[in-house]
Amino acid sequence: MPCRSCEVTDLKTQERFTPLARFPLHVSRDVVQARQSVARELRDRGVSNIRVTRFSTAVSEIARNVIVHGGGGEFSVYLDPAAGYLMTVSSDKGRGIADIPQALTDGFTTAGGLGRGLGGAKRLADVFEIISSADGGTTIKMGIKL
Amino acid sequence: MSGIASIHLVENALLVSIQDDVNDTEILELQDSLSRRIAQDNVAGVIIDISALEIVDTFVGRVIAQLAGISKLLDAKTYVVGMRPAVAMTLVELGMYLPEAQTALSLSHALSQLRSD
Ligand SMILES: Nc1ncnc2c1ncn2[C@@H]1O[C@H](COP(=O)(O)OP(=O)(O)O)[C@@H](O)[C@H]1O
Ligand SMILES: [Mg+2]
């Protein structure tokens, strides 16, 4: 549900957007809810099947990482009307990603996973930005051109 | 509550249809119960219908690949049926392969392959 008090701030431009949807990410059911909601928003805007599948797969990977590696967090979806993008922001207050290029490398995992989620999501999204630190946790912004 | 359908015995194979709202916990439960049923029911094959799945990410892909490996050890073949083209294209981009799994376009195709074995 959109609400004034929970606007998202663009990491780079500091512009504020009212989210279309906002979800907690704590249990595996939350991952399904987040990616299905993104898929619905994209389909409503006439985005093609293949692009909906690609982007919601990226959302699923990033949302799962918030739970598995970041200790839980939250996820929001918003529109950047000026640029014509649907954007998502996931954030957690976990231990952060020490070496981002290494984490993006296919096959790198610190938790016995496949290690293809982060790098895969970057390839599947049109916009992909990571901000991460040991004390501030991890925020990942992704976007798809509408 | 479970987002996955039950396991059915069809001819000499176990058939399961995965629903789109399946979560990680449920798919691991499915892997577990399906593995047990393969041994118990002494089937020739396992048919996993993923036509309802809008996405297959690295987690679900890995569970399916592992399941195919388990059933091979238990002397059964795994067929993945109904994969959507968009899902197939995305899996390739993720660099995910399902080496031990046979893919078939439809359930009847998978069943006829199992019959002719
Ligand atoms: N939100 C996060 N917080 C901390 N570390 C993360 C986060 N997301 C990803 N990582 C790190 O990046 C690695 C690679 O992620 P990924 O490619 O999704 O592989 P996997 O989840 O299979 O380990 C993870 O193993 C983890 O070390
Ligand atoms: Mg991951």
PDB file of N, CA and C in Angstrom, chain B residues 21-62:
ATOM      1  N   ASP B  21       3.266 -20.343  -6.718  1.00  0.00           N
ATOM      2  CA  ASP B  21       3.541 -19.676  -5.443  1.00  0.00           C
ATOM      3  C   ASP B  21       4.369 -20.537  -4.485  1.00  0.00           C
ATOM      4  N   VAL B  22       5.008 -21.558  -5.033  1.00  0.00           N
ATOM      5  CA  VAL B  22       5.842 -22.421  -4.181  1.00  0.00           C
ATOM      6  C   VAL B  22       7.000 -21.605  -3.599  1.00  0.00           C
ATOM      7  N   ASN B  23       7.262 -21.787  -2.308  1.00  0.00           N
ATOM      8  CA  ASN B  23       8.412 -21.079  -1.724  1.00  0.00           C
ATOM      9  C   ASN B  23       9.548 -22.064  -1.436  1.00  0.00           C
ATOM     10  N   ASP B  24      10.696 -21.514  -1.009  1.00  0.00           N
ATOM     11  CA  ASP B  24      11.899 -22.347  -0.846  1.00  0.00           C
ATOM     12  C   ASP B  24      11.685 -23.487   0.146  1.00  0.00           C
ATOM     13  N   THR B  25      10.984 -23.197   1.231  1.00  0.00           N
ATOM     14  CA  THR B  25      10.744 -24.221   2.252  1.00  0.00           C
ATOM     15  C   THR B  25       9.922 -25.359   1.662  1.00  0.00           C
ATOM     16  N   GLU B  26       8.882 -24.996   0.918  1.00  0.00           N
ATOM     17  CA  GLU B  26       7.994 -26.016   0.356  1.00  0.00           C
ATOM     18  C   GLU B  26       8.688 -26.856  -0.712  1.00  0.00           C
ATOM     19  N   ILE B  27       9.551 -26.227  -1.506  1.00  0.00           N
ATOM     20  CA  ILE B  27      10.193 -27.000  -2.574  1.00  0.00           C
ATOM     21  C   ILE B  27      11.207 -27.986  -1.983  1.00  0.00           C
ATOM     22  N   LEU B  28      11.810 -27.616  -0.847  1.00  0.00           N
ATOM     23  CA  LEU B  28      12.707 -28.560  -0.172  1.00  0.00           C
ATOM     24  C   LEU B  28      11.912 -29.719   0.418  1.00  0.00           C
ATOM     25  N   GLU B  29      10.716 -29.422   0.930  1.00  0.00           N
ATOM     26  CA  GLU B  29       9.841 -30.495   1.437  1.00  0.00           C
ATOM     27  C   GLU B  29       9.449 -31.439   0.313  1.00  0.00           C
ATOM     28  N   LEU B  30       9.183 -30.848  -0.844  1.00  0.00           N
ATOM     29  CA  LEU B  30       8.806 -31.668  -2.001  1.00  0.00           C
ATOM     30  C   LEU B  30       9.959 -32.581  -2.410  1.00  0.00           C
ATOM     31  N   GLN B  31      11.169 -32.017  -2.427  1.00  0.00           N
ATOM     32  CA  GLN B  31      12.353 -32.802  -2.793  1.00  0.00           C
ATOM     33  C   GLN B  31      12.477 -34.019  -1.872  1.00  0.00           C
ATOM     34  N   ASP B  32      12.248 -33.758  -0.600  1.00  0.00           N
ATOM     35  CA  ASP B  32      12.338 -34.800   0.412  1.00  0.00           C
ATOM     36  C   ASP B  32      11.290 -35.887   0.213  1.00  0.00           C
ATOM     37  N   SER B  33      10.034 -35.483   0.094  1.00  0.00           N
ATOM     38  CA  SER B  33       8.986 -36.501   0.000  1.00  0.00           C
ATOM     39  C   SER B  33       9.039 -37.240  -1.337  1.00  0.00           C
ATOM     40  N   LEU B  34       9.426 -36.529  -2.390  1.00  0.00           N
ATOM     41  CA  LEU B  34       9.529 -37.186  -3.694  1.00  0.00           C
ATOM     42  C   LEU B  34      10.655 -38.230  -3.681  1.00  0.00           C
ATOM     43  N   SER B  35      11.775 -37.893  -3.059  1.00  0.00           N
ATOM     44  CA  SER B  35      12.893 -38.841  -2.978  1.00  0.00           C
ATOM     45  C   SER B  35      12.456 -40.114  -2.259  1.00  0.00           C
ATOM     46  N   ARG B  36      11.717 -39.935  -1.173  1.00  0.00           N
ATOM     47  CA  ARG B  36      11.248 -41.106  -0.429  1.00  0.00           C
ATOM     48  C   ARG B  36      10.283 -41.946  -1.263  1.00  0.00           C
ATOM     49  N   ARG B  37       9.390 -41.274  -1.983  1.00  0.00           N
ATOM     50  CA  ARG B  37       8.405 -42.006  -2.791  1.00  0.00           C
ATOM     51  C   ARG B  37       9.062 -42.768  -3.947  1.00  0.00           C
ATOM     52  N   ILE B  38      10.144 -42.238  -4.523  1.00  0.00           N
ATOM     53  CA  ILE B  38      10.816 -42.924  -5.638  1.00  0.00           C
ATOM     54  C   ILE B  38      11.290 -44.304  -5.179  1.00  0.00           C
ATOM     55  N   ALA B  39      11.897 -44.332  -3.985  1.00  0.00           N
ATOM     56  CA  ALA B  39      12.398 -45.591  -3.450  1.00  0.00           C
ATOM     57  C   ALA B  39      11.238 -46.519  -3.072  1.00  0.00           C
ATOM     58  N   GLN B  40      10.267 -45.963  -2.358  1.00  0.00           N
ATOM     59  CA  GLN B  40       9.122 -46.733  -1.866  1.00  0.00           C
ATOM     60  C   GLN B  40       8.309 -47.377  -2.984  1.00  0.00           C
ATOM     61  N   ASP B  41       7.973 -46.565  -3.989  1.00  0.00           N
ATOM     62  CA  ASP B  41       7.043 -47.029  -5.028  1.00  0.00           C
ATOM     63  C   ASP B  41       7.769 -47.716  -6.178  1.00  0.00           C
ATOM     64  N   ASN B  42       9.109 -47.721  -6.142  1.00  0.00           N
ATOM     65  CA  ASN B  42       9.903 -48.411  -7.144  1.00  0.00           C
ATOM     66  C   ASN B  42       9.498 -48.032  -8.575  1.00  0.00           C
ATOM     67  N   VAL B  43       9.458 -46.741  -8.837  1.00  0.00           N
ATOM     68  CA  VAL B  43       8.993 -46.255 -10.136  1.00  0.00           C
ATOM     69  C   VAL B  43      10.140 -46.129 -11.138  1.00  0.00           C
ATOM     70  N   ALA B  44       9.789 -46.086 -12.416  1.00  0.00           N
ATOM     71  CA  ALA B  44      10.790 -45.923 -13.466  1.00  0.00           C
ATOM     72  C   ALA B  44      11.111 -44.459 -13.713  1.00  0.00           C
ATOM     73  N   GLY B  45      10.183 -43.604 -13.336  1.00  0.00           N
ATOM     74  CA  GLY B  45      10.422 -42.189 -13.619  1.00  0.00           C
ATOM     75  C   GLY B  45       9.703 -41.238 -12.697  1.00  0.00           C
ATOM     76  N   VAL B  46      10.175 -39.988 -12.751  1.00  0.00           N
ATOM     77  CA  VAL B  46       9.549 -38.910 -12.014  1.00  0.00           C
ATOM     78  C   VAL B  46       9.260 -37.821 -13.041  1.00  0.00           C
ATOM     79  N   ILE B  47       8.035 -37.343 -13.058  1.00  0.00           N
ATOM     80  CA  ILE B  47       7.693 -36.291 -14.009  1.00  0.00           C
ATOM     81  C   ILE B  47       7.341 -35.035 -13.228  1.00  0.00           C
ATOM     82  N   ILE B  48       8.123 -33.987 -13.448  1.00  0.00           N
ATOM     83  CA  ILE B  48       7.891 -32.729 -12.739  1.00  0.00           C
ATOM     84  C   ILE B  48       7.302 -31.728 -13.725  1.00  0.00           C
ATOM     85  N   ASP B  49       6.055 -31.373 -13.487  1.00  0.00           N
ATOM     86  CA  ASP B  49       5.372 -30.439 -14.379  1.00  0.00           C
ATOM     87  C   ASP B  49       5.592 -29.020 -13.857  1.00  0.00           C
ATOM     88  N   ILE B  50       6.326 -28.220 -14.640  1.00  0.00           N
ATOM     89  CA  ILE B  50       6.596 -26.849 -14.188  1.00  0.00           C
ATOM     90  C   ILE B  50       5.884 -25.823 -15.075  1.00  0.00           C
ATOM     91  N   SER B  51       4.825 -26.272 -15.749  1.00  0.00           N
ATOM     92  CA  SER B  51       4.139 -25.343 -16.661  1.00  0.00           C
ATOM     93  C   SER B  51       3.502 -24.158 -15.933  1.00  0.00           C
ATOM     94  N   ALA B  52       3.220 -24.324 -14.632  1.00  0.00           N
ATOM     95  CA  ALA B  52       2.624 -23.209 -13.883  1.00  0.00           C
ATOM     96  C   ALA B  52       3.685 -22.207 -13.424  1.00  0.00           C
ATOM     97  N   LEU B  53       4.954 -22.595 -13.479  1.00  0.00           N
ATOM     98  CA  LEU B  53       6.000 -21.727 -12.936  1.00  0.00           C
ATOM     99  C   LEU B  53       6.340 -20.578 -13.876  1.00  0.00           C
ATOM    100  N   GLU B  54       6.162 -19.365 -13.360  1.00  0.00           N
ATOM    101  CA  GLU B  54       6.519 -18.176 -14.140  1.00  0.00           C
ATOM    102  C   GLU B  54       8.000 -17.924 -14.119  1.00  0.00           C
ATOM    103  N   ILE B  55       8.637 -18.371 -13.068  1.00  0.00           N
ATOM    104  CA  ILE B  55      10.090 -18.237 -13.003  1.00  0.00           C
ATOM    105  C   ILE B  55      10.698 -19.504 -12.418  1.00  0.00           C
ATOM    106  N   VAL B  56      11.922 -19.806 -12.815  1.00  0.00           N
ATOM    107  CA  VAL B  56      12.747 -20.803 -12.131  1.00  0.00           C
ATOM    108  C   VAL B  56      14.050 -20.091 -11.859  1.00  0.00           C
ATOM    109  N   ASP B  57      14.329 -19.830 -10.585  1.00  0.00           N
ATOM    110  CA  ASP B  57      15.578 -19.132 -10.272  1.00  0.00           C
ATOM    111  C   ASP B  57      16.647 -20.150  -9.878  1.00  0.00           C
ATOM    112  N   THR B  58      17.787 -19.671  -9.390  1.00  0.00           N
ATOM    113  CA  THR B  58      18.883 -20.612  -9.148  1.00  0.00           C
ATOM    114  C   THR B  58      18.556 -21.594  -8.025  1.00  0.00           C
ATOM    115  N   PHE B  59      17.722 -21.166  -7.078  1.00  0.00           N
ATOM    116  CA  PHE B  59      17.385 -22.069  -5.971  1.00  0.00           C
ATOM    117  C   PHE B  59      16.497 -23.217  -6.447  1.00  0.00           C
ATOM    118  N   VAL B  60      15.398 -22.861  -7.109  1.00  0.00           N
ATOM    119  CA  VAL B  60      14.473 -23.882  -7.606  1.00  0.00           C
ATOM    120  C   VAL B  60      15.167 -24.751  -8.664  1.00  0.00           C
ATOM    121  N   GLY B  61      15.993 -24.125  -9.508  1.00  0.00           N
ATOM    122  CA  GLY B  61      16.738 -24.863 -10.521  1.00  0.00           C
ATOM    123  C   GLY B  61      17.649 -25.891  -9.885  1.00  0.00           C
ATOM    124  N   ARG B  62      18.305 -25.483  -8.812  1.00  0.00           N
ATOM    125  CA  ARG B  62      19.208 -26.421  -8.153  1.00  0.00           C
ATOM    126  C   ARG B  62      18.450 -27.581  -7.513  1.00  0.00           C
TER     127      ARG B  62
END
